[in-house]
Amino acid sequence: MEAQSLAAALALVAGGGAGLSPERGAALAASLPLLQRDYRFERVWFWGCIQGVRRAYYIAEGLGPDRAAPRSRLYSLNCLDWSLLTPATKEMLALAEQVKGRFQGDPSFEYSLAEINAEASARLVASGKEPVMKEEARLIATIEQIDRAVGIVPRGAFVKTPLGSVHENRLFEGLSLVEAKKLSSYFHFTNPVNLKNKTLLEKADLDPSTDFLDSLEHDIPRGSWSIQLEKGGTVVVLRSLLWLGLTFYHVPMTKQFGYVYFGTGEKNLDLPFML
């Protein structure tokens, strides 16, 4: 969610119990504008918080002119001092899926892959690498996984130019209340997968400038999203049941929307058996 309107945005998603203490909120309000200035980001989003056993990781994302370009991610343990994270790699993502359990809250903590997955450990040893994974690498991979799986935006909030870059739609005035209650009105804000498999007949009804992302209505497993009206029906809130702690909000007929994550960084693998 936008750093500039963080306090108001957090109030809209507080129905699920997520939020920041007054001290943490004040620290973020002071440090995020400085973060935007120092790194010369065009926009800064507060991504959320991954709660570890000892400490919590507070995550921010920096955006450039092209909103679809890879985002710069930073983490902080005190909401004041920020450290830049490296981009996620395929190897990080594969290893992170093997690691189970809570985060420790220590970026230098090492997970022994020999105890988790002997096959993955043997491959690392054969390639001359140590069979360990630092928690910082797991943090990078987990943020990437959550963004790909449940980072969402309303339909029409962003437009794709003929040159391929993605920008905020200045004509977007929010979804109507009827449209805001439909899963098909929300898109995954990442590279599309299902869109490429659509037939020419299905693509004929799509607007290439706004319908260039995958819709939530085809998410697997079905039923992995909860849609609710809150604040007297003035705010539409979507909560992910796959990544518990991810909350998206949108105020119909306005430009206000965003998502935030407050959780342990663990995927709900039991969801197919719960539906």
XYZ file of N, CA and C in Angstrom:
825
model
N 0.838 -1.191 0.000
C 0.000 0.000 0.000
C 0.879 1.248 0.000
N 0.309 2.345 -0.476
C 1.071 3.583 -0.619
C 1.601 4.076 0.730
N 2.877 4.430 0.748
C 3.488 4.918 1.988
C 2.898 6.262 2.414
N 2.474 7.075 1.424
C 1.976 8.416 1.729
C 0.654 8.385 2.498
N -0.139 7.335 2.294
C -1.441 7.248 2.967
C -1.501 6.003 3.849
N -0.370 5.672 4.466
C -0.254 4.418 5.207
C -1.231 4.337 6.379
N -1.312 5.375 7.180
C -2.166 5.332 8.376
C -3.629 5.119 7.999
N -4.105 5.840 6.975
C -5.500 5.708 6.558
C -5.752 4.331 5.946
N -4.788 3.820 5.184
C -4.943 2.514 4.538
C -4.968 1.392 5.567
N -4.112 1.478 6.572
C -4.089 0.445 7.616
C -5.391 0.414 8.400
N -6.019 1.573 8.549
C -7.303 1.637 9.259
C -8.393 0.889 8.488
N -8.269 0.845 7.148
C -9.275 0.182 6.320
C -9.152 -1.338 6.341
N -7.968 -1.850 6.692
C -7.773 -3.311 6.726
C -7.679 -3.836 8.152
N -7.955 -2.976 9.117
C -7.798 -3.364 10.525
C -8.855 -4.348 11.001
N -9.880 -4.592 10.174
C -10.940 -5.504 10.578
C -10.457 -6.919 10.805
N -9.349 -7.286 10.153
C -8.802 -8.629 10.310
C -7.819 -8.743 11.443
N -7.633 -7.666 12.184
C -6.706 -7.691 13.316
C -5.292 -7.286 12.977
N -5.009 -7.000 11.693
C -3.661 -6.609 11.292
C -3.436 -5.131 11.567
N -2.222 -4.783 11.893
C -1.910 -3.382 12.128
C -0.543 -3.193 12.732
N -0.206 -1.941 12.984
C 1.081 -1.567 13.560
C 0.857 -0.858 14.886
N 1.817 -0.963 15.757
C 1.747 -0.205 17.006
C 1.958 1.268 16.678
N 1.514 2.182 17.524
C 1.735 3.615 17.257
C 3.208 3.954 17.059
N 4.092 3.280 17.808
C 5.531 3.551 17.678
C 6.043 3.146 16.306
N 5.634 1.937 15.845
C 6.070 1.461 14.540
C 5.482 2.324 13.420
N 4.219 2.712 13.574
C 3.587 3.559 12.570
C 4.279 4.901 12.437
N 4.655 5.488 13.564
C 5.351 6.783 13.535
C 6.735 6.643 12.915
N 7.416 5.526 13.211
C 8.746 5.302 12.656
C 8.683 5.142 11.139
N 7.682 4.406 10.655
C 7.530 4.235 9.202
C 7.181 5.552 8.520
N 6.321 6.333 9.151
C 5.941 7.629 8.575
C 7.136 8.545 8.419
N 8.129 8.385 9.284
C 9.329 9.220 9.207
C 10.372 8.648 8.263
N 10.498 7.305 8.207
C 11.603 6.706 7.452
C 11.281 6.441 5.982
N 10.031 6.144 5.649
C 9.705 5.811 4.260
C 9.907 6.988 3.293
N 9.527 8.234 3.644
C 9.842 9.353 2.736
C 11.350 9.536 2.536
N 12.131 9.309 3.586
C 13.584 9.403 3.455
C 14.112 8.280 2.570
N 13.494 7.113 2.674
C 13.874 5.982 1.833
C 13.625 6.305 0.360
N 12.483 6.909 0.078
C 12.152 7.294 -1.297
C 13.145 8.323 -1.838
N 13.535 9.264 -0.993
C 14.481 10.302 -1.417
C 15.876 9.725 -1.642
N 16.353 8.911 -0.704
C 17.728 8.419 -0.769
C 17.946 7.458 -1.936
N 16.943 6.627 -2.230
C 17.087 5.652 -3.318
C 16.494 6.160 -4.635
N 15.920 7.361 -4.607
C 15.345 7.997 -5.794
C 14.252 7.145 -6.430
N 13.398 6.583 -5.579
C 12.245 5.847 -6.078
C 11.158 6.831 -6.475
N 10.364 6.458 -7.477
C 9.223 7.292 -7.847
C 8.073 7.109 -6.851
N 7.905 5.884 -6.373
C 6.896 5.576 -5.361
C 7.475 4.568 -4.372
N 6.975 4.587 -3.156
C 7.341 3.591 -2.154
C 6.069 2.968 -1.611
N 6.032 1.644 -1.595
C 4.916 0.911 -1.022
C 5.368 0.235 0.262
N 4.514 0.280 1.274
C 4.759 -0.539 2.459
C 4.146 -1.899 2.173
N 4.987 -2.921 2.076
C 4.541 -4.254 1.670
C 3.915 -5.011 2.828
N 4.499 -4.876 4.023
C 3.941 -5.571 5.165
C 4.993 -6.032 6.147
N 4.661 -7.071 6.881
C 5.508 -7.540 7.980
C 5.468 -9.059 8.053
N 6.641 -9.672 8.135
C 6.745 -11.114 8.360
C 7.242 -11.311 9.791
N 6.427 -11.933 10.599
C 6.724 -12.076 12.016
C 7.600 -13.291 12.272
N 8.774 -13.059 12.846
C 9.659 -14.143 13.213
C 9.537 -14.492 14.684
N 10.240 -15.528 15.099
C 10.192 -15.966 16.491
C 10.793 -14.900 17.405
N 11.921 -14.314 16.985
C 12.596 -13.325 17.822
C 12.203 -11.896 17.455
N 12.225 -11.604 16.155
C 11.911 -10.250 15.687
C 11.096 -10.337 14.407
N 10.565 -9.198 13.985
C 9.763 -9.132 12.770
C 10.529 -8.399 11.679
N 10.268 -8.787 10.438
C 10.828 -8.101 9.268
C 9.758 -7.171 8.698
N 10.069 -5.893 8.593
C 9.180 -4.924 7.961
C 9.687 -4.678 6.550
N 8.800 -4.810 5.561
C 9.198 -4.807 4.155
C 8.635 -3.583 3.430
N 9.471 -2.967 2.595
C 9.047 -1.859 1.737
C 9.485 -2.155 0.303
N 8.742 -1.625 -0.652
C 9.072 -1.811 -2.067
C 9.197 -0.459 -2.752
N 10.249 -0.311 -3.551
C 10.467 0.909 -4.321
C 10.127 0.692 -5.776
N 9.376 1.619 -6.380
C 8.939 1.482 -7.764
C 9.523 2.592 -8.629
N 9.748 2.244 -9.898
C 10.215 3.209 -10.886
C 9.075 3.626 -11.794
N 9.369 4.274 -12.921
C 8.310 4.735 -13.837
C 7.459 3.596 -14.397
N 8.102 2.451 -14.714
C 7.383 1.294 -15.226
C 6.948 0.446 -14.033
N 5.647 0.417 -13.759
C 5.152 -0.265 -12.570
C 5.279 -1.790 -12.669
N 5.418 -2.317 -13.888
C 5.545 -3.764 -14.048
C 6.993 -4.227 -13.971
N 7.931 -3.293 -13.932
C 9.343 -3.659 -13.843
C 9.637 -4.257 -12.467
N 10.686 -5.081 -12.353
C 11.028 -5.648 -11.033
C 11.189 -4.559 -9.985
N 10.595 -4.769 -8.811
C 10.627 -3.768 -7.756
C 11.839 -3.973 -6.856
N 12.346 -2.876 -6.325
C 13.417 -2.954 -5.331
C 12.784 -3.197 -3.975
N 13.295 -4.184 -3.256
C 12.715 -4.534 -1.956
C 13.728 -4.292 -0.852
N 13.237 -3.789 0.268
C 14.089 -3.504 1.412
C 13.413 -4.029 2.675
N 14.230 -4.350 3.676
C 13.664 -4.798 4.941
C 14.291 -4.036 6.095
N 13.561 -3.985 7.188
C 14.032 -3.322 8.396
C 13.570 -4.115 9.602
N 14.367 -4.083 10.653
C 14.003 -4.746 11.901
C 13.439 -3.771 12.929
N 13.625 -2.454 12.653
C 13.147 -1.441 13.601
C 12.319 -0.333 12.941
N 12.030 -0.472 11.625
C 11.241 0.506 10.855
C 11.992 1.821 10.618
N 13.270 1.849 10.936
C 14.068 3.062 10.736
C 15.255 2.821 9.814
N 15.993 1.753 10.050
C 17.174 1.428 9.249
C 16.804 0.348 8.236
N 17.058 0.645 6.950
C 16.622 -0.251 5.881
C 17.810 -0.865 5.159
N 17.642 -2.128 4.765
C 18.673 -2.850 4.017
C 18.077 -3.335 2.708
N 18.813 -3.137 1.611
C 18.328 -3.517 0.288
C 18.490 -5.023 0.085
N 17.453 -5.658 -0.436
C 17.482 -7.088 -0.716
C 17.850 -7.321 -2.179
N 18.562 -8.397 -2.441
C 18.912 -8.756 -3.814
C 17.690 -9.353 -4.504
N 17.652 -9.349 -5.841
C 16.514 -9.961 -6.543
C 16.460 -11.468 -6.292
N 15.254 -12.011 -6.323
C 15.068 -13.456 -6.111
C 15.534 -14.227 -7.340
N 16.156 -15.361 -7.111
C 16.598 -16.245 -8.191
C 15.790 -17.536 -8.153
N 15.838 -18.299 -9.244
C 15.114 -19.576 -9.292
C 15.617 -20.525 -8.213
N 16.927 -20.480 -7.960
C 17.507 -21.359 -6.937
C 16.963 -21.004 -5.550
N 16.874 -19.695 -5.261
C 16.311 -19.258 -3.979
C 14.882 -19.741 -3.815
N 14.077 -19.586 -4.864
C 12.672 -19.964 -4.801
C 12.523 -21.472 -4.577
N 13.374 -22.253 -5.249
C 13.302 -23.708 -5.104
C 13.706 -24.144 -3.702
N 14.761 -23.539 -3.163
C 15.228 -23.916 -1.827
C 14.246 -23.460 -0.748
N 13.663 -22.275 -0.946
C 12.728 -21.753 0.060
C 11.508 -22.648 0.220
N 11.095 -23.323 -0.854
C 9.943 -24.217 -0.773
C 10.236 -25.448 0.080
N 11.537 -25.751 0.243
C 11.910 -26.911 1.051
C 11.920 -26.581 2.545
N 12.129 -25.303 2.872
C 12.250 -24.893 4.275
C 10.866 -24.738 4.890
N 10.656 -25.372 6.022
C 9.380 -25.290 6.719
C 9.595 -24.650 8.093
N 8.514 -24.171 8.671
C 8.589 -23.600 10.009
C 8.693 -22.094 10.001
N 8.690 -21.517 11.182
C 8.691 -20.073 11.370
C 10.036 -19.453 11.021
N 9.993 -18.177 10.630
C 11.207 -17.376 10.515
C 11.750 -17.121 11.921
N 13.062 -16.967 12.024
C 13.675 -16.722 13.322
C 13.750 -15.230 13.657
N 13.811 -14.373 12.619
C 13.977 -12.938 12.867
C 15.432 -12.528 12.876
N 16.313 -13.405 12.399
C 17.749 -13.132 12.319
C 18.189 -13.358 10.877
N 18.536 -12.302 10.117
C 18.900 -12.459 8.704
C 20.086 -13.385 8.471
N 20.976 -13.511 9.446
C 22.178 -14.344 9.273
C 21.954 -15.799 9.705
N 20.764 -16.122 10.205
C 20.483 -17.494 10.632
C 20.557 -18.426 9.432
N 21.162 -19.608 9.631
C 21.348 -20.559 8.545
C 20.506 -21.812 8.767
N 19.765 -22.194 7.710
C 19.004 -23.440 7.730
C 19.865 -24.533 7.097
N 19.973 -25.667 7.755
C 20.738 -26.799 7.228
C 19.838 -27.607 6.305
N 20.142 -27.593 5.001
C 19.314 -28.307 4.038
C 19.479 -29.813 4.156
N 20.581 -30.245 4.755
C 20.787 -31.690 4.939
C 19.701 -32.278 5.833
N 19.205 -31.470 6.788
C 18.153 -31.929 7.681
C 16.769 -31.788 7.056
N 16.662 -30.941 6.023
C 15.360 -30.647 5.420
C 15.121 -31.479 4.168
N 16.096 -31.459 3.255
C 15.974 -32.182 1.990
C 17.345 -32.693 1.587
N 17.565 -33.992 1.767
C 18.870 -34.588 1.486
C 19.227 -34.492 0.009
N 18.214 -34.611 -0.877
C 18.472 -34.562 -2.316
C 18.953 -33.177 -2.744
N 18.257 -32.133 -2.254
C 18.665 -30.761 -2.570
C 20.031 -30.463 -1.988
N 20.304 -30.973 -0.805
C 21.606 -30.780 -0.165
C 22.712 -31.426 -0.983
N 22.457 -32.644 -1.490
C 23.462 -33.351 -2.288
C 23.770 -32.603 -3.583
N 22.748 -32.006 -4.195
C 22.973 -31.243 -5.434
C 23.860 -30.036 -5.178
N 23.633 -29.350 -4.045
C 24.454 -28.188 -3.700
C 25.907 -28.592 -3.441
N 26.095 -29.706 -2.730
C 27.461 -30.183 -2.452
C 28.166 -30.553 -3.750
N 27.434 -31.187 -4.674
C 28.025 -31.586 -5.958
C 28.437 -30.380 -6.800
N 27.720 -29.273 -6.641
C 28.053 -28.064 -7.405
C 29.061 -27.175 -6.673
N 29.560 -27.656 -5.540
C 30.591 -26.919 -4.811
C 30.056 -25.871 -3.867
N 28.762 -25.931 -3.529
C 28.160 -24.943 -2.636
C 27.833 -25.589 -1.289
N 27.760 -24.751 -0.270
C 27.423 -25.258 1.058
C 25.928 -25.592 1.138
N 25.585 -26.713 1.785
C 24.165 -27.107 1.879
C 23.418 -26.350 2.968
N 23.459 -25.035 2.906
C 22.764 -24.196 3.872
C 22.025 -23.079 3.133
N 21.037 -22.508 3.797
C 20.307 -21.365 3.240
C 20.153 -20.332 4.332
N 20.599 -19.129 4.060
C 20.455 -18.058 5.037
C 19.011 -17.552 5.064
N 18.628 -17.059 6.221
C 17.250 -16.593 6.366
C 16.973 -15.394 5.465
N 17.973 -14.592 5.196
C 17.770 -13.457 4.304
C 17.365 -13.928 2.919
N 17.974 -15.019 2.431
C 17.608 -15.571 1.125
C 16.186 -16.132 1.159
N 15.829 -16.747 2.278
C 14.466 -17.257 2.405
C 13.462 -16.108 2.430
N 13.831 -15.008 3.075
C 12.964 -13.827 3.125
C 12.732 -13.277 1.723
N 13.803 -13.181 0.928
C 13.700 -12.693 -0.446
C 12.739 -13.559 -1.251
N 12.918 -14.889 -1.142
C 12.096 -15.816 -1.912
C 10.640 -15.788 -1.460
N 10.405 -15.672 -0.167
C 9.035 -15.673 0.359
C 8.263 -14.436 -0.097
N 8.918 -13.279 -0.066
C 8.262 -12.051 -0.541
C 7.890 -12.192 -2.015
N 8.813 -12.757 -2.803
C 8.554 -12.953 -4.229
C 7.385 -13.918 -4.442
N 7.343 -14.996 -3.681
C 6.264 -15.973 -3.810
C 4.909 -15.341 -3.481
N 4.862 -14.566 -2.417
C 3.603 -13.944 -2.013
C 3.153 -12.914 -3.043
N 4.095 -12.116 -3.545
C 3.745 -11.113 -4.553
C 3.192 -11.774 -5.820
N 3.824 -12.857 -6.246
C 3.367 -13.547 -7.451
C 2.001 -14.197 -7.261
N 1.782 -14.754 -6.089
C 0.563 -15.531 -5.857
C -0.644 -14.667 -5.495
N -0.439 -13.627 -4.669
C -1.592 -12.899 -4.135
C -1.429 -11.377 -4.150
N -0.426 -10.844 -4.834
C -0.317 -9.392 -5.005
C -1.283 -8.949 -6.092
N -2.327 -8.195 -5.749
C -3.403 -7.919 -6.703
C -3.718 -6.430 -6.810
N -4.378 -6.081 -7.934
C -4.816 -4.700 -8.204
C -6.191 -4.752 -8.858
N -6.991 -3.679 -8.769
C -8.299 -3.659 -9.446
C -8.126 -3.555 -10.960
N -9.096 -4.052 -11.673
C -9.097 -3.941 -13.133
C -9.175 -2.470 -13.528
N -8.292 -2.062 -14.431
C -8.297 -0.697 -14.935
C -7.418 0.262 -14.173
N -6.836 -0.176 -13.045
C -5.992 0.723 -12.256
C -4.673 1.021 -12.962
N -4.243 0.105 -13.829
C -3.001 0.283 -14.576
C -3.266 0.026 -16.049
N -2.513 0.709 -16.891
C -2.649 0.531 -18.340
C -1.299 0.166 -18.930
N -1.358 -0.619 -19.995
C -0.149 -1.035 -20.697
C -0.029 -0.249 -21.996
N 1.096 0.395 -22.201
C 1.304 1.207 -23.397
C 1.685 0.319 -24.572
N 1.593 0.822 -25.796
C 2.017 0.030 -26.967
C 3.482 -0.400 -26.906
N 4.291 0.322 -26.138
C 5.708 -0.023 -26.021
C 5.955 -1.098 -24.964
N 4.903 -1.480 -24.229
C 5.023 -2.555 -23.267
C 5.172 -2.131 -21.825
N 5.384 -0.854 -21.556
C 5.523 -0.399 -20.171
C 4.139 -0.238 -19.529
N 4.101 -0.324 -18.211
C 2.847 -0.254 -17.462
C 2.860 0.974 -16.559
N 1.787 1.744 -16.614
C 1.689 2.973 -15.824
C 0.334 3.038 -15.130
N 0.245 3.889 -14.122
C -1.029 4.088 -13.451
C -2.012 4.760 -14.411
N -3.240 4.319 -14.358
C -4.283 4.851 -15.220
C -4.872 6.110 -14.592
N -4.602 7.260 -15.175
C -5.093 8.519 -14.623
C -6.608 8.638 -14.732
N -7.219 7.840 -15.604
C -8.673 7.901 -15.777
C -9.399 6.941 -14.842
N -8.652 6.151 -14.092
C -9.275 5.182 -13.185
C -9.911 5.919 -12.008
N -11.205 5.735 -11.830
C -11.943 6.373 -10.734
C -12.536 5.353 -9.777
N -12.028 4.131 -9.830
C -12.517 3.102 -8.932
C -13.564 2.218 -9.580
N -13.736 1.026 -9.015
C -14.766 0.104 -9.488
C -16.107 0.478 -8.874
N -17.174 0.138 -9.577
C -18.499 0.309 -8.985
C -18.673 -0.739 -7.891
N -19.635 -0.544 -7.008
C -19.833 -1.481 -5.909
C -20.189 -2.868 -6.430
N -20.942 -2.927 -7.511
C -21.329 -4.220 -8.100
C -20.103 -4.938 -8.634
N -19.263 -4.216 -9.390
C -18.058 -4.823 -9.957
C -17.043 -5.158 -8.872
N -16.997 -4.340 -7.835
C -15.996 -4.545 -6.783
C -16.220 -5.824 -6.008
N -17.423 -6.388 -6.073
C -17.727 -7.616 -5.342
C -17.459 -8.873 -6.176
N -16.905 -8.698 -7.392
C -16.616 -9.837 -8.275
C -15.111 -10.123 -8.298
N -14.757 -11.391 -8.236
C -13.338 -11.774 -8.311
C -12.745 -11.409 -9.669
N -13.572 -11.430 -10.711
C -13.080 -11.133 -12.059
C -12.641 -9.678 -12.213
N -12.955 -8.832 -11.228
C -12.580 -7.415 -11.293
C -11.181 -7.154 -10.732
N -10.481 -8.216 -10.327
C -9.161 -8.047 -9.730
C -8.143 -8.908 -10.469
N -6.946 -8.343 -10.630
C -5.893 -9.010 -11.390
C -4.652 -9.229 -10.529
N -3.914 -10.291 -10.857
C -2.594 -10.510 -10.260
C -1.613 -9.526 -10.880
N -0.917 -8.766 -10.038
C 0.012 -7.755 -10.561
C 1.389 -8.375 -10.777
N 1.440 -9.348 -11.693
C 2.677 -10.030 -12.051
C 2.536 -10.537 -13.476
N 3.584 -11.121 -14.017
C 3.526 -11.605 -15.398
C 2.399 -12.618 -15.564
N 1.535 -12.437 -16.586
C 0.390 -13.336 -16.755
C 0.813 -14.739 -17.191
N 0.032 -15.714 -16.743
C 0.258 -17.113 -17.124
C -0.963 -17.644 -17.873
N -2.148 -17.487 -17.287
C -3.378 -18.009 -17.891
C -3.785 -17.229 -19.135
N -3.408 -15.961 -19.194
C -3.810 -15.117 -20.334
C -3.264 -15.670 -21.644
N -2.072 -16.251 -21.590
C -1.450 -16.793 -22.803
C -2.190 -18.013 -23.331
N -2.952 -18.682 -22.460
C -3.652 -19.900 -22.857
C -5.065 -19.638 -23.359
N -5.493 -18.388 -23.333
C -6.840 -18.058 -23.810
C -6.923 -18.181 -25.324
N -8.085 -18.561 -25.823
C -8.291 -18.662 -27.269
C -8.497 -17.275 -27.866
N -8.403 -17.183 -29.180
C -8.611 -15.903 -29.857
C -10.034 -15.392 -29.619
N -10.994 -16.312 -29.507
C -12.379 -15.905 -29.266
C -12.514 -15.285 -27.874
N -11.811 -15.844 -26.880
C -11.862 -15.306 -25.518
C -11.156 -13.954 -25.436
N -10.080 -13.806 -26.204
C -9.325 -12.553 -26.193
C -10.041 -11.433 -26.935
N -11.020 -11.790 -27.769
C -11.712 -10.779 -28.577
C -12.457 -9.772 -27.710
N -12.912 -10.192 -26.531
C -13.675 -9.301 -25.652
C -12.784 -8.547 -24.673
N -11.471 -8.745 -24.737
C -10.558 -8.111 -23.798
C -9.974 -6.830 -24.373
N -9.747 -5.880 -23.521
C -9.078 -4.641 -23.900
C -7.585 -4.817 -23.613
N -6.734 -4.843 -24.651
C -5.309 -5.119 -24.426
C -4.610 -4.100 -23.545
N -5.189 -2.906 -23.401
C -4.533 -1.889 -22.579
C -4.796 -2.080 -21.092
N -5.912 -2.734 -20.742
C -6.244 -2.934 -19.324
C -6.315 -4.407 -18.923
N -6.666 -5.295 -19.872
C -6.810 -6.728 -19.565
C -5.545 -7.494 -19.966
N -4.417 -7.066 -19.430
C -3.140 -7.700 -19.777
C -2.589 -8.548 -18.632
N -3.424 -8.776 -17.602
C -3.014 -9.561 -16.435
C -3.997 -10.708 -16.213
N -3.625 -11.633 -15.335
C -4.490 -12.778 -15.021
C -5.527 -12.392 -13.970
N -6.766 -12.831 -14.188
C -7.855 -12.549 -13.259
C -7.841 -13.545 -12.096
N -8.387 -13.108 -10.955
C -8.447 -13.964 -9.773
C -9.494 -15.072 -9.900
N -10.423 -14.934 -10.833
C -11.537 -15.891 -10.901
C -11.085 -17.293 -11.274
N -9.860 -17.420 -11.841
C -9.374 -18.741 -12.244
C -8.319 -19.286 -11.286
N -8.177 -18.653 -10.127
C -7.164 -19.110 -9.169
C -7.463 -20.526 -8.678
N -6.397 -21.285 -8.486
C -6.498 -22.652 -7.974
C -5.799 -22.710 -6.623
N -6.428 -23.310 -5.593
C -7.776 -23.910 -5.612
C -8.871 -22.859 -5.579
N -9.987 -23.205 -6.159
C -11.136 -22.280 -6.131
C -11.617 -22.100 -4.690
N -11.949 -20.886 -4.359
C -12.354 -20.600 -2.994
C -11.215 -20.134 -2.124
N -10.078 -19.791 -2.758
C -8.911 -19.360 -1.981
C -8.950 -17.881 -1.617
N -10.053 -17.195 -2.016
C -10.204 -15.784 -1.672
C -11.506 -15.566 -0.903
N -11.455 -14.697 0.074
C -12.643 -14.305 0.837
C -12.939 -12.839 0.539
N -14.155 -12.544 0.063
C -14.562 -11.165 -0.247
C -15.575 -10.711 0.792
N -15.319 -9.547 1.390
C -16.217 -9.029 2.419
C -16.406 -7.531 2.241
N -17.559 -7.042 2.681
C -17.830 -5.607 2.734
C -17.668 -5.158 4.180
N -16.872 -4.132 4.392
C -16.623 -3.639 5.741
C -16.863 -2.131 5.798
N -16.753 -1.573 6.998
C -16.984 -0.140 7.216
C -18.363 0.280 6.704
N -19.380 -0.516 7.068
C -20.737 -0.179 6.640
C -20.970 -0.366 5.161
N -20.217 -1.271 4.531
C -20.380 -1.536 3.106
C -19.661 -0.561 2.205
N -18.794 0.270 2.759
C -18.088 1.272 1.946
C -16.709 0.806 1.497
N -16.237 -0.319 2.028
C -14.912 -0.828 1.677
C -15.027 -2.308 1.323
N -14.449 -2.693 0.190
C -14.401 -4.100 -0.207
C -13.039 -4.650 0.199
N -13.058 -5.736 0.961
C -11.815 -6.337 1.465
C -11.705 -7.771 0.963
N -10.549 -8.095 0.375
C -10.256 -9.455 -0.065
C -9.147 -10.005 0.819
N -9.340 -11.217 1.318
C -8.318 -11.870 2.131
C -7.946 -13.197 1.497
N -6.652 -13.454 1.428
C -6.172 -14.706 0.855
C -6.201 -15.805 1.911
N -6.755 -16.943 1.538
C -6.750 -18.107 2.424
C -5.549 -19.005 2.132
N -4.833 -18.699 1.034
C -3.633 -19.468 0.691
C -2.413 -18.929 1.427
N -2.289 -17.599 1.456
C -1.241 -16.937 2.229
C -1.954 -16.123 3.305
N -2.222 -16.767 4.415
C -2.970 -16.118 5.486
C -2.227 -14.888 5.990
N -2.919 -13.769 6.016
C -2.306 -12.516 6.430
C -2.281 -11.485 5.327
N -2.523 -11.916 4.076
C -2.570 -10.976 2.948
C -3.968 -10.382 2.861
N -4.064 -9.071 2.957
C -5.347 -8.365 2.904
C -5.283 -7.267 1.851
N -6.274 -7.253 0.972
C -6.400 -6.226 -0.062
C -7.660 -5.420 0.211
N -7.599 -4.111 -0.017
C -8.789 -3.280 0.181
C -9.003 -2.379 -1.036
N -10.239 -2.040 -1.260
C -10.585 -1.065 -2.304
C -11.842 -0.323 -1.883
N -11.798 0.985 -1.977
C -12.974 1.814 -1.709
C -13.647 2.081 -3.048
N -14.810 1.466 -3.324
C -15.472 1.643 -4.625
C -15.687 3.117 -4.974
N -15.589 3.397 -6.260
C -15.778 4.735 -6.823
C -14.692 5.719 -6.391
N -13.573 5.196 -5.911
C -12.419 6.050 -5.590
C -11.151 5.347 -6.071
N -10.037 6.065 -6.002
C -8.753 5.493 -6.420
C -8.031 4.782 -5.279
N -8.692 4.639 -4.165
C -8.047 4.045 -2.989
C -8.058 2.514 -3.063
N -6.883 1.923 -3.117
C -6.743 0.465 -3.085
C -5.315 0.134 -2.664
N -5.122 -1.095 -2.272
C -3.791 -1.532 -1.889
C -3.865 -2.851 -1.143
N -2.704 -3.455 -0.914
C -2.675 -4.688 -0.138
C -1.493 -4.661 0.816
N -1.621 -5.438 1.885
C -0.573 -5.503 2.890
C -0.556 -6.915 3.451
N 0.620 -7.347 3.898
C 0.757 -8.691 4.457
C 1.250 -8.607 5.895
N 0.518 -9.239 6.792
C 0.937 -9.401 8.180
C 0.779 -10.877 8.521
N 1.884 -11.594 8.523
C 1.797 -13.023 8.785
C 3.147 -13.619 9.120
N 3.207 -14.940 9.111
C 4.435 -15.656 9.480
C 5.268 -16.053 8.270
N 4.785 -15.751 7.056
C 5.534 -16.119 5.862
C 5.406 -17.583 5.507
N 4.362 -18.241 6.012
C 4.148 -19.668 5.737
C 2.889 -19.844 4.887
N 3.004 -20.670 3.860
C 1.878 -20.950 2.967
C 0.920 -21.931 3.631
N -0.373 -21.708 3.433
C -1.390 -22.591 3.999
C -1.555 -23.811 3.099
N -0.728 -24.828 3.310
C -0.744 -26.019 2.468
C -1.971 -26.886 2.721
N -2.688 -26.651 3.811
C -3.882 -27.437 4.124
C -5.147 -26.902 3.458
N -5.035 -25.803 2.715
C -6.231 -25.169 2.141
C -7.080 -26.106 1.295
N -6.507 -26.935 0.394
C -7.367 -27.827 -0.413
C -8.233 -28.746 0.421
N -7.781 -29.107 1.630
C -8.550 -30.000 2.490
C -9.550 -29.226 3.362
N -9.425 -27.889 3.373
C -10.303 -27.073 4.201
C -11.512 -26.560 3.435
N -11.427 -26.589 2.098
C -12.512 -26.033 1.280
C -13.641 -27.050 1.112
